[in-house]
Each structure stands twice: as C-alpha cells, then as structure tokens.
PDB file of C-alpha atoms in Angstrom:
ATOM      1  CA  MET A  26       0.000   0.000   0.000  1.00  0.00           C
ATOM      2  CA  SER A  27       1.825   3.100  -1.195  1.00  0.00           C
ATOM      3  CA  SER A  28       1.348   6.265   0.845  1.00  0.00           C
ATOM      4  CA  GLU A  29       2.396   8.260  -2.214  1.00  0.00           C
ATOM      5  CA  SER A  30      -0.339   6.777  -4.412  1.00  0.00           C
ATOM      6  CA  SER A  31      -2.955   7.105  -1.675  1.00  0.00           C
ATOM      7  CA  GLY A  32      -2.039  10.743  -1.269  1.00  0.00           C
ATOM      8  CA  SER A  33      -2.469  11.239  -5.028  1.00  0.00           C
ATOM      9  CA  ASN A  34      -5.874   9.559  -4.911  1.00  0.00           C
ATOM     10  CA  CYS A  35      -6.879  11.835  -2.068  1.00  0.00           C
ATOM     11  CA  ARG A  36      -5.846  14.927  -4.007  1.00  0.00           C
ATOM     12  CA  ARG A  37      -7.627  13.731  -7.159  1.00  0.00           C
ATOM     13  CA  ASN A  38     -10.797  13.281  -5.149  1.00  0.00           C
ATOM     14  CA  ARG A  39     -10.746  16.705  -3.541  1.00  0.00           C
ATOM     15  CA  GLU A  40     -14.175  18.122  -4.337  1.00  0.00           C
ATOM     16  CA  PHE A  41     -15.321  19.386  -0.989  1.00  0.00           C
ATOM     17  CA  CYS A  42     -14.657  23.086  -1.629  1.00  0.00           C
ATOM     18  CA  SER A  43     -16.513  23.344  -4.919  1.00  0.00           C
ATOM     19  CA  GLY A  44     -19.964  24.888  -5.306  1.00  0.00           C
ATOM     20  CA  SER A  45     -21.868  26.523  -2.513  1.00  0.00           C
ATOM     21  CA  PRO A  46     -19.834  27.326   0.596  1.00  0.00           C
ATOM     22  CA  HIS A  47     -22.672  25.877   2.658  1.00  0.00           C
ATOM     23  CA  ARG A  48     -22.767  22.528   0.871  1.00  0.00           C
ATOM     24  CA  LEU A  49     -20.214  19.774   0.986  1.00  0.00           C
ATOM     25  CA  GLU A  50     -19.842  17.119  -1.663  1.00  0.00           C
ATOM     26  CA  PRO A  51     -20.216  13.487  -0.544  1.00  0.00           C
ATOM     27  CA  CYS A  52     -17.137  12.389   1.392  1.00  0.00           C
ATOM     28  CA  PRO A  53     -14.531  11.094  -1.113  1.00  0.00           C
ATOM     29  CA  TYR A  54     -12.426   9.348   1.504  1.00  0.00           C
ATOM     30  CA  MET A  55     -12.132   5.680   2.376  1.00  0.00           C
ATOM     31  CA  SER A  56     -14.276   4.569   5.290  1.00  0.00           C
ATOM     32  CA  PHE A  57     -12.576   3.197   8.372  1.00  0.00           C
ATOM     33  CA  ASP A  58     -13.957  -0.284   7.633  1.00  0.00           C
ATOM     34  CA  SER A  59     -12.439  -0.149   4.135  1.00  0.00           C
ATOM     35  CA  ARG A  60      -9.104   0.915   5.557  1.00  0.00           C
ATOM     36  CA  LEU A  61      -9.277  -1.850   8.141  1.00  0.00           C
ATOM     37  CA  GLU A  62      -9.994  -4.508   5.512  1.00  0.00           C
ATOM     38  CA  THR A  63      -7.242  -3.239   3.206  1.00  0.00           C
ATOM     39  CA  THR A  64      -4.520  -2.918   5.817  1.00  0.00           C
ATOM     40  CA  ARG A  65      -5.212  -6.283   7.414  1.00  0.00           C
ATOM     41  CA  LEU A  66      -4.784  -7.938   4.021  1.00  0.00           C
ATOM     42  CA  PHE A  67      -1.463  -6.141   3.690  1.00  0.00           C
ATOM     43  CA  PHE A  68      -0.098  -7.530   6.960  1.00  0.00           C
ATOM     44  CA  VAL A  69       0.485 -11.267   7.071  1.00  0.00           C
ATOM     45  CA  SER A  70      -1.119 -12.881  10.105  1.00  0.00           C
ATOM     46  CA  ASN A  71       1.708 -14.723  11.810  1.00  0.00           C
ATOM     47  CA  ALA A  72       1.216 -17.534  14.276  1.00  0.00           C
ATOM     48  CA  PRO A  73       1.109 -16.502  17.935  1.00  0.00           C
ATOM     49  CA  VAL A  74       4.492 -16.104  19.609  1.00  0.00           C
ATOM     50  CA  PRO A  75       4.465 -16.027  23.417  1.00  0.00           C
ATOM     51  CA  ASN A  76       5.863 -12.905  25.016  1.00  0.00           C
ATOM     52  CA  PRO A  77       9.207 -13.848  26.599  1.00  0.00           C
ATOM     53  CA  TRP A  78       8.284 -12.815  30.166  1.00  0.00           C
ATOM     54  CA  SER A  79       4.478 -12.880  30.441  1.00  0.00           C
ATOM     55  CA  LEU A  80       1.402 -12.585  28.258  1.00  0.00           C
ATOM     56  CA  ARG A  81       1.312  -8.811  28.739  1.00  0.00           C
ATOM     57  CA  HIS A  82       4.998  -7.948  29.159  1.00  0.00           C
ATOM     58  CA  VAL A  83       8.184  -8.968  27.337  1.00  0.00           C
ATOM     59  CA  SER A  84      10.553  -8.376  30.255  1.00  0.00           C
ATOM     60  CA  GLU A  85      10.746  -7.263  33.849  1.00  0.00           C
ATOM     61  CA  ASP A  86      11.896  -3.849  32.621  1.00  0.00           C
ATOM     62  CA  SER A  87       8.812  -3.488  30.439  1.00  0.00           C
ATOM     63  CA  PHE A  88       6.618  -4.458  33.394  1.00  0.00           C
ATOM     64  CA  SER A  89       8.269  -1.726  35.484  1.00  0.00           C
ATOM     65  CA  LYS A  90       7.712   0.762  32.687  1.00  0.00           C
ATOM     66  CA  TYR A  91       4.057  -0.334  32.440  1.00  0.00           C
ATOM     67  CA  SER A  92       3.630   0.290  36.178  1.00  0.00           C
ATOM     68  CA  GLU A  93       4.969   3.833  35.729  1.00  0.00           C
ATOM     69  CA  LEU A  94       2.572   4.461  32.848  1.00  0.00           C
ATOM     70  CA  CYS A  95      -0.411   3.339  34.946  1.00  0.00           C
ATOM     71  CA  ILE A  96      -0.284   6.522  37.023  1.00  0.00           C
ATOM     72  CA  ARG A  97      -0.237   8.801  33.979  1.00  0.00           C
ATOM     73  CA  GLY A  98      -3.363  10.091  32.274  1.00  0.00           C
ATOM     74  CA  PHE A  99      -4.024  10.413  28.544  1.00  0.00           C
ATOM     75  CA  LEU A 100      -4.282  13.285  26.078  1.00  0.00           C
ATOM     76  CA  VAL A 101      -7.182  12.481  23.769  1.00  0.00           C
ATOM     77  CA  GLN A 102      -6.897  13.357  20.082  1.00  0.00           C
ATOM     78  CA  GLY A 103      -9.324  15.590  18.198  1.00  0.00           C
ATOM     79  CA  MET A 104     -11.307  14.516  15.117  1.00  0.00           C
ATOM     80  CA  LEU A 105     -12.306  16.824  12.274  1.00  0.00           C
ATOM     81  CA  GLN A 106     -16.045  17.288  11.750  1.00  0.00           C
ATOM     82  CA  LEU A 107     -16.217  16.852   7.984  1.00  0.00           C
ATOM     83  CA  ASP A 108     -19.856  17.827   7.536  1.00  0.00           C
ATOM     84  CA  ASP A 109     -19.137  21.312   8.896  1.00  0.00           C
ATOM     85  CA  PRO A 110     -18.632  23.647   5.891  1.00  0.00           C
ATOM     86  CA  ALA A 111     -16.576  25.962   8.090  1.00  0.00           C
ATOM     87  CA  VAL A 112     -13.693  23.454   8.126  1.00  0.00           C
ATOM     88  CA  CYS A 113     -13.301  23.493   4.328  1.00  0.00           C
ATOM     89  CA  GLU A 114     -10.032  25.431   4.401  1.00  0.00           C
ATOM     90  CA  THR A 115      -8.620  23.239   7.127  1.00  0.00           C
ATOM     91  CA  ARG A 116      -9.483  20.091   5.189  1.00  0.00           C
ATOM     92  CA  GLN A 117      -7.749  21.508   2.152  1.00  0.00           C
ATOM     93  CA  ILE A 118      -4.570  22.178   4.113  1.00  0.00           C
ATOM     94  CA  LEU A 119      -4.635  18.697   5.631  1.00  0.00           C
ATOM     95  CA  GLU A 120      -5.052  17.159   2.195  1.00  0.00           C
ATOM     96  CA  ASP A 121      -2.198  19.234   0.814  1.00  0.00           C
ATOM     97  CA  ILE A 122       0.207  17.953   3.455  1.00  0.00           C
ATOM     98  CA  GLY A 123      -1.242  14.413   3.288  1.00  0.00           C
ATOM     99  CA  TRP A 124      -2.479  14.229   6.885  1.00  0.00           C
ATOM    100  CA  ILE A 125      -6.236  13.928   6.287  1.00  0.00           C
ATOM    101  CA  TYR A 126      -6.526  10.338   7.581  1.00  0.00           C
ATOM    102  CA  THR A 127      -4.888  11.301  10.863  1.00  0.00           C
ATOM    103  CA  VAL A 128      -8.025  13.250  11.847  1.00  0.00           C
ATOM    104  CA  LEU A 129     -10.792  11.342  10.028  1.00  0.00           C
ATOM    105  CA  HIS A 130     -11.121   8.015  11.815  1.00  0.00           C
ATOM    106  CA  VAL A 131     -10.046   8.690  15.373  1.00  0.00           C
ATOM    107  CA  ARG A 132     -11.245   5.807  17.543  1.00  0.00           C
ATOM    108  CA  PRO A 133     -11.400   5.154  21.302  1.00  0.00           C
ATOM    109  CA  PHE A 134      -8.635   3.016  22.752  1.00  0.00           C
ATOM    110  CA  CYS A 135      -7.996   0.344  25.377  1.00  0.00           C
ATOM    111  CA  PRO A 136      -5.810   1.926  28.089  1.00  0.00           C
ATOM    112  CA  LYS A 137      -3.996  -1.305  28.956  1.00  0.00           C
ATOM    113  CA  VAL A 138      -3.137  -2.084  25.338  1.00  0.00           C
ATOM    114  CA  VAL A 139      -1.699   1.408  24.798  1.00  0.00           C
ATOM    115  CA  ARG A 140       0.417   1.112  27.948  1.00  0.00           C
ATOM    116  CA  GLU A 141       1.561  -2.384  26.965  1.00  0.00           C
ATOM    117  CA  CYS A 142       2.598  -1.151  23.529  1.00  0.00           C
ATOM    118  CA  ILE A 143       4.678   1.720  24.929  1.00  0.00           C
ATOM    119  CA  SER A 144       6.285  -0.362  27.679  1.00  0.00           C
ATOM    120  CA  ASN A 145       7.073  -3.337  25.415  1.00  0.00           C
ATOM    121  CA  LEU A 146       8.508  -1.039  22.758  1.00  0.00           C
ATOM    122  CA  TYR A 147      10.982   0.007  25.456  1.00  0.00           C
ATOM    123  CA  SER A 148      12.537  -3.492  25.254  1.00  0.00           C
ATOM    124  CA  ALA A 149      11.871  -4.233  21.582  1.00  0.00           C
ATOM    125  CA  ASP A 150      14.465  -4.763  18.872  1.00  0.00           C
ATOM    126  CA  ASP A 151      12.136  -5.803  16.059  1.00  0.00           C
ATOM    127  CA  GLY A 152       8.537  -4.626  16.152  1.00  0.00           C
ATOM    128  CA  VAL A 153       6.566  -4.781  19.379  1.00  0.00           C
ATOM    129  CA  TYR A 154       5.053  -7.863  21.009  1.00  0.00           C
ATOM    130  CA  ILE A 155       1.548  -7.450  22.347  1.00  0.00           C
ATOM    131  CA  ARG A 156      -0.341 -10.353  23.901  1.00  0.00           C
ATOM    132  CA  GLY A 157       1.411 -13.092  21.987  1.00  0.00           C
ATOM    133  CA  PHE A 158       1.618 -11.421  18.589  1.00  0.00           C
ATOM    134  CA  ARG A 159       4.245  -9.310  16.910  1.00  0.00           C
ATOM    135  CA  PHE A 160       3.073  -5.956  15.531  1.00  0.00           C
ATOM    136  CA  ASP A 161       5.045  -3.671  13.252  1.00  0.00           C
ATOM    137  CA  PHE A 162       5.642  -0.284  14.814  1.00  0.00           C
ATOM    138  CA  ASP A 163       8.023   1.975  12.944  1.00  0.00           C
ATOM    139  CA  PRO A 164       7.828   5.151  10.810  1.00  0.00           C
ATOM    140  CA  VAL A 165       7.383   3.276   7.515  1.00  0.00           C
ATOM    141  CA  VAL A 166       4.417   1.285   8.810  1.00  0.00           C
ATOM    142  CA  ILE A 167       2.818   4.316  10.462  1.00  0.00           C
ATOM    143  CA  ASN A 168       2.960   6.181   7.147  1.00  0.00           C
ATOM    144  CA  GLN A 169       1.391   3.209   5.365  1.00  0.00           C
ATOM    145  CA  LEU A 170      -1.442   2.832   7.861  1.00  0.00           C
ATOM    146  CA  PHE A 171      -2.361   6.517   7.977  1.00  0.00           C
ATOM    147  CA  MET A 172      -1.578   7.080   4.286  1.00  0.00           C
ATOM    148  CA  THR A 173       0.724   9.967   5.141  1.00  0.00           C
ATOM    149  CA  PRO A 174       3.566  10.845   2.745  1.00  0.00           C
ATOM    150  CA  ASN A 175       7.144   9.723   3.215  1.00  0.00           C
ATOM    151  CA  VAL A 176       9.447  12.673   3.840  1.00  0.00           C
ATOM    152  CA  GLU A 177      13.110  12.205   2.966  1.00  0.00           C
ATOM    153  CA  HIS A 178      14.516  15.210   4.803  1.00  0.00           C
ATOM    154  CA  SER A 179      12.072  15.880   7.587  1.00  0.00           C
ATOM    155  CA  HIS A 180      12.283  18.719  10.066  1.00  0.00           C
ATOM    156  CA  VAL A 181      14.431  17.648  13.038  1.00  0.00           C
ATOM    157  CA  TRP A 182      12.700  18.379  16.320  1.00  0.00           C
ATOM    158  CA  GLU A 183      14.401  19.501  19.482  1.00  0.00           C
ATOM    159  CA  THR A 184      13.068  17.460  22.417  1.00  0.00           C
ATOM    160  CA  ASP A 185      11.206  20.341  24.076  1.00  0.00           C
ATOM    161  CA  TYR A 186       9.659  21.500  20.797  1.00  0.00           C
ATOM    162  CA  LEU A 187       8.619  17.947  19.928  1.00  0.00           C
ATOM    163  CA  SER A 188       6.749  17.531  23.204  1.00  0.00           C
ATOM    164  CA  GLU A 189       4.992  20.868  22.752  1.00  0.00           C
ATOM    165  CA  ALA A 190       4.092  19.986  19.169  1.00  0.00           C
ATOM    166  CA  ILE A 191       2.543  16.677  20.194  1.00  0.00           C
ATOM    167  CA  ILE A 192       0.541  18.323  22.967  1.00  0.00           C
ATOM    168  CA  ARG A 193      -0.872  20.765  20.420  1.00  0.00           C
ATOM    169  CA  LEU A 194      -1.596  17.901  18.024  1.00  0.00           C
ATOM    170  CA  THR A 195      -3.612  16.046  20.664  1.00  0.00           C
ATOM    171  CA  ASP A 196      -5.331  19.085  22.174  1.00  0.00           C
ATOM    172  CA  GLY A 197      -8.520  18.917  20.113  1.00  0.00           C
ATOM    173  CA  PRO A 198      -9.507  22.583  19.618  1.00  0.00           C
ATOM    174  CA  SER A 199      -5.975  23.613  18.592  1.00  0.00           C
ATOM    175  CA  LEU A 200      -6.089  22.257  15.037  1.00  0.00           C
ATOM    176  CA  GLY A 201      -5.605  25.687  13.527  1.00  0.00           C
ATOM    177  CA  ASN A 202      -2.464  26.147  15.565  1.00  0.00           C
ATOM    178  CA  ILE A 203      -1.219  22.761  14.392  1.00  0.00           C
ATOM    179  CA  LEU A 204      -1.534  23.751  10.756  1.00  0.00           C
ATOM    180  CA  PHE A 205       0.058  27.160  11.074  1.00  0.00           C
ATOM    181  CA  ASN A 206       2.497  26.653  13.948  1.00  0.00           C
ATOM    182  CA  LEU A 207       3.776  23.138  13.311  1.00  0.00           C
ATOM    183  CA  SER A 208       4.885  23.729   9.733  1.00  0.00           C
ATOM    184  CA  PRO A 209       8.582  24.589   9.647  1.00  0.00           C
ATOM    185  CA  PRO A 210       9.331  27.202   6.974  1.00  0.00           C
ATOM    186  CA  THR A 211      12.059  25.190   5.252  1.00  0.00           C
ATOM    187  CA  LYS A 212      11.364  21.485   5.770  1.00  0.00           C
ATOM    188  CA  PRO A 213       8.129  19.434   5.882  1.00  0.00           C
ATOM    189  CA  ILE A 214       7.142  17.337   8.872  1.00  0.00           C
ATOM    190  CA  ASP A 215       7.177  13.544   8.681  1.00  0.00           C
ATOM    191  CA  PHE A 216       4.028  12.541  10.598  1.00  0.00           C
ATOM    192  CA  SER A 217       5.259   8.985  11.197  1.00  0.00           C
ATOM    193  CA  ARG A 218       8.601  10.151  12.580  1.00  0.00           C
ATOM    194  CA  LEU A 219       6.809  12.649  14.821  1.00  0.00           C
ATOM    195  CA  VAL A 220       4.657   9.838  16.245  1.00  0.00           C
ATOM    196  CA  TYR A 221       7.408   7.230  16.506  1.00  0.00           C
ATOM    197  CA  ASP A 222       9.927   9.515  18.192  1.00  0.00           C
ATOM    198  CA  GLN A 223       7.335  10.646  20.714  1.00  0.00           C
ATOM    199  CA  VAL A 224       6.316   7.069  21.582  1.00  0.00           C
ATOM    200  CA  LEU A 225       9.978   6.117  22.045  1.00  0.00           C
ATOM    201  CA  GLU A 226      10.450   9.167  24.241  1.00  0.00           C
ATOM    202  CA  MET A 227       7.485   8.099  26.389  1.00  0.00           C
ATOM    203  CA  SER A 228       8.921   4.574  26.698  1.00  0.00           C
ATOM    204  CA  ARG A 229      12.164   6.030  28.084  1.00  0.00           C
ATOM    205  CA  SER A 230      10.794   8.889  30.167  1.00  0.00           C
ATOM    206  CA  CYS A 231      10.210   8.594  33.907  1.00  0.00           C
ATOM    207  CA  ASP A 232       8.187  11.802  34.188  1.00  0.00           C
ATOM    208  CA  VAL A 233       5.001  10.611  35.880  1.00  0.00           C
ATOM    209  CA  ASP A 234       3.469  14.092  35.718  1.00  0.00           C
ATOM    210  CA  THR A 235       3.327  14.076  31.909  1.00  0.00           C
ATOM    211  CA  LYS A 236       0.239  12.630  30.256  1.00  0.00           C
ATOM    212  CA  ILE A 237       0.474   9.874  27.649  1.00  0.00           C
ATOM    213  CA  THR A 238       0.175  11.469  24.228  1.00  0.00           C
ATOM    214  CA  LEU A 239      -1.197  10.012  20.970  1.00  0.00           C
ATOM    215  CA  PRO A 240      -3.053   7.064  22.587  1.00  0.00           C
ATOM    216  CA  ASN A 241      -5.651   7.043  19.793  1.00  0.00           C
ATOM    217  CA  VAL A 242      -2.927   6.905  17.128  1.00  0.00           C
ATOM    218  CA  ILE A 243      -1.005   4.164  18.957  1.00  0.00           C
ATOM    219  CA  TYR A 244      -4.110   1.988  19.332  1.00  0.00           C
ATOM    220  CA  GLN A 245      -5.178   2.506  15.734  1.00  0.00           C
ATOM    221  CA  THR A 246      -1.691   1.580  14.491  1.00  0.00           C
ATOM    222  CA  ILE A 247      -2.155  -1.771  16.225  1.00  0.00           C
ATOM    223  CA  ILE A 248      -5.756  -2.617  15.347  1.00  0.00           C
ATOM    224  CA  LEU A 249      -5.247  -1.748  11.678  1.00  0.00           C
ATOM    225  CA  GLN A 250      -2.858  -4.720  11.546  1.00  0.00           C
ATOM    226  CA  ARG A 251      -4.908  -7.390  13.338  1.00  0.00           C
ATOM    227  CA  ASP A 252      -7.321  -8.037  16.204  1.00  0.00           C
ATOM    228  CA  ILE A 253      -5.967  -7.696  19.713  1.00  0.00           C
ATOM    229  CA  THR A 254      -6.440 -10.561  22.134  1.00  0.00           C
ATOM    230  CA  ALA A 255      -8.822  -9.556  24.922  1.00  0.00           C
ATOM    231  CA  LEU A 256      -7.647 -10.422  28.432  1.00  0.00           C
ATOM    232  CA  PRO A 257      -9.391 -10.452  31.819  1.00  0.00           C
ATOM    233  CA  GLY A 258      -9.191  -7.051  33.444  1.00  0.00           C
ATOM    234  CA  ASP A 259      -9.309  -5.048  30.212  1.00  0.00           C
ATOM    235  CA  GLU A 260     -11.237  -1.835  30.725  1.00  0.00           C
ATOM    236  CA  PRO A 261     -13.890  -0.585  28.292  1.00  0.00           C
ATOM    237  CA  LEU A 262     -12.535   1.556  25.480  1.00  0.00           C
ATOM    238  CA  ILE A 263     -12.025   5.186  26.455  1.00  0.00           C
ATOM    239  CA  GLY A 264     -10.851   8.374  24.770  1.00  0.00           C
ATOM    240  CA  SER A 265     -13.693   9.131  22.384  1.00  0.00           C
ATOM    241  CA  PRO A 266     -12.296  11.843  20.088  1.00  0.00           C
ATOM    242  CA  LEU A 267     -12.945  15.518  20.701  1.00  0.00           C
ATOM    243  CA  TRP A 268     -14.925  16.904  17.769  1.00  0.00           C
ATOM    244  CA  ILE A 269     -13.226  19.873  16.130  1.00  0.00           C
ATOM    245  CA  ASN A 270     -15.813  22.269  14.730  1.00  0.00           C
ATOM    246  CA  GLY A 271     -15.501  25.210  12.389  1.00  0.00           C
ATOM    247  CA  ASP A 272     -15.626  27.882  15.098  1.00  0.00           C
ATOM    248  CA  GLU A 273     -12.620  26.397  16.893  1.00  0.00           C
ATOM    249  CA  VAL A 274     -10.635  25.979  13.687  1.00  0.00           C
ATOM    250  CA  ASP A 275     -11.475  29.471  12.445  1.00  0.00           C
ATOM    251  CA  THR A 276     -10.447  31.057  15.737  1.00  0.00           C
ATOM    252  CA  ASP A 277      -7.145  29.188  15.826  1.00  0.00           C
ATOM    253  CA  ILE A 278      -6.350  29.959  12.198  1.00  0.00           C
ATOM    254  CA  ARG A 279      -6.946  33.681  12.747  1.00  0.00           C
ATOM    255  CA  ARG A 280      -4.650  33.568  15.754  1.00  0.00           C
ATOM    256  CA  GLY A 281      -2.026  31.717  13.724  1.00  0.00           C
ATOM    257  CA  ARG A 282      -2.131  34.361  10.994  1.00  0.00           C
ATOM    258  CA  ARG A 283      -1.596  37.121  13.520  1.00  0.00           C
ATOM    259  CA  GLY A 284       1.901  35.809  13.938  1.00  0.00           C
ATOM    260  CA  ARG A 285       1.996  33.282  16.753  1.00  0.00           C
ATOM    261  CA  ALA A 286       5.467  31.806  17.034  1.00  0.00           C
ATOM    262  CA  ARG A 287       6.147  28.757  14.898  1.00  0.00           C
ATOM    263  CA  LEU A 288       7.713  25.711  16.518  1.00  0.00           C
ATOM    264  CA  GLY A 289      11.092  24.777  15.151  1.00  0.00           C
TER     265      GLY A 289
END
C-alpha cells in the first residue's frame, strides 16, 4: 500500500470546496472499515508467539515501565467534523500535506493495550510484542497505515519543541495552531517520525506528571494490523475523540495568521 499513491488519490478526489460554501460534496475518503480490511490484508497474520516474560509484558523492565505508565493520564486526540462547511479550508490544508486520515477516523482506545505497547517497545528490537503477537511499529508502517507521505529530509525536532508539538496535536480545539504553527518554513514534517519519536520518548521517560500522548494513534496503528487478544481485566474503550468544529478551527487559524510563534 503506497502512501504516495494514496495521497495522489486523495488529491484527485478533492471536491469538498466546490460549489456553494454551505454545501459539501459526498465524502470522497475511504471509510474506516475499508481501511481496516485493506490494511489487514497487507499484513500477514503470523502464528502466535508467546511474550518472553508474560502474556502482557516482554521483560521485567517493560513491566516496570508499564507500572509507571499506569499513574499517567491520557491526552485524547481531536477529530475533524467533515460535515461542517466551516472546516473546508482546514481540510484543504490537511489534504495538501497528506495528513487527512490522521483526523478522520479517530477511535477510542484500550488503556492497557496502549500502555503495553509503549512499555514493550521500550525493550523491543524488532517490532513490538503485544499479547502473543508481533506488531510492526516503525515510521514506515505508520505512514502506510495513515496514508501519510514519506518525507526524505524531515524537520528535526528539538526534544522540548517535539513535546509541545505533540501536545498541540492532541489538544482537540488547537487544530488551527497545528496547521500554522507546526509547519517549519524550510522542511516538511514527517508525521510517522513525529509519532514514533514521541512514543519512544514516552517509553524512556520517567516523568510521571506528563500525560500519555497520541493514545488514539497508537491503538489505531495496532488494530489496523490485526485483532488484539482480549484479556481479563481489560477496561472498556475510552478516549472518544474531541470533535473539532468550524468555530474552533477558524479562531485558531486567525490567531495563527496574527503571527503566533512557529515551533522549530
């Protein structure tokens, strides 16, 4: 599944800004179910492989990391409200940079699975083991799953700026600030690298006061590959996305154009 070709298809199908400003054309994007079916065909279903240490954890270190993560909350991601004509400009920008699927199909997540993914990635050399199965988790795969473009020479984030950028990305009403403040003037941003580096940083960080960022993205990266084995003690899914409406986007975009500082 080529992210480059999917991005081209998305651009070819861009019809939402034509005609009346108060009418949107039928959504030209793939549904989440279609994405799920396509991506699961792409990933070969391997036979179960027991986690080396326990069903949930690959090592004692990953269990310790999981315990640290259990006292941290989550930052829930925002989802674009496509039937709102006021978000037309925002949708256009997201299509232009190839990030539209990062805000279309935001789904709730299982807290334990997200924590297991982060903590097991801490000890992983090749993919990440979750409940007896190996899942791919790297920038190439993230780009494939979210159909975001590959970027050869991406903007290099300083650690502090990266954390601030991710917080803005997951703080629902700040989408306008994302578009205008997270675009470096000289180099594009690689969405997959942004996600991957932040997840690695969380797996290494001991800062219990910092919330877990990108839980919706992490969980979706996993379930787009295969089903996750349910275990006793799993909580109901949480983190329903925050709807981003036109008023919030318009306000943030106007603020961005007044010259708020860019990150990077």
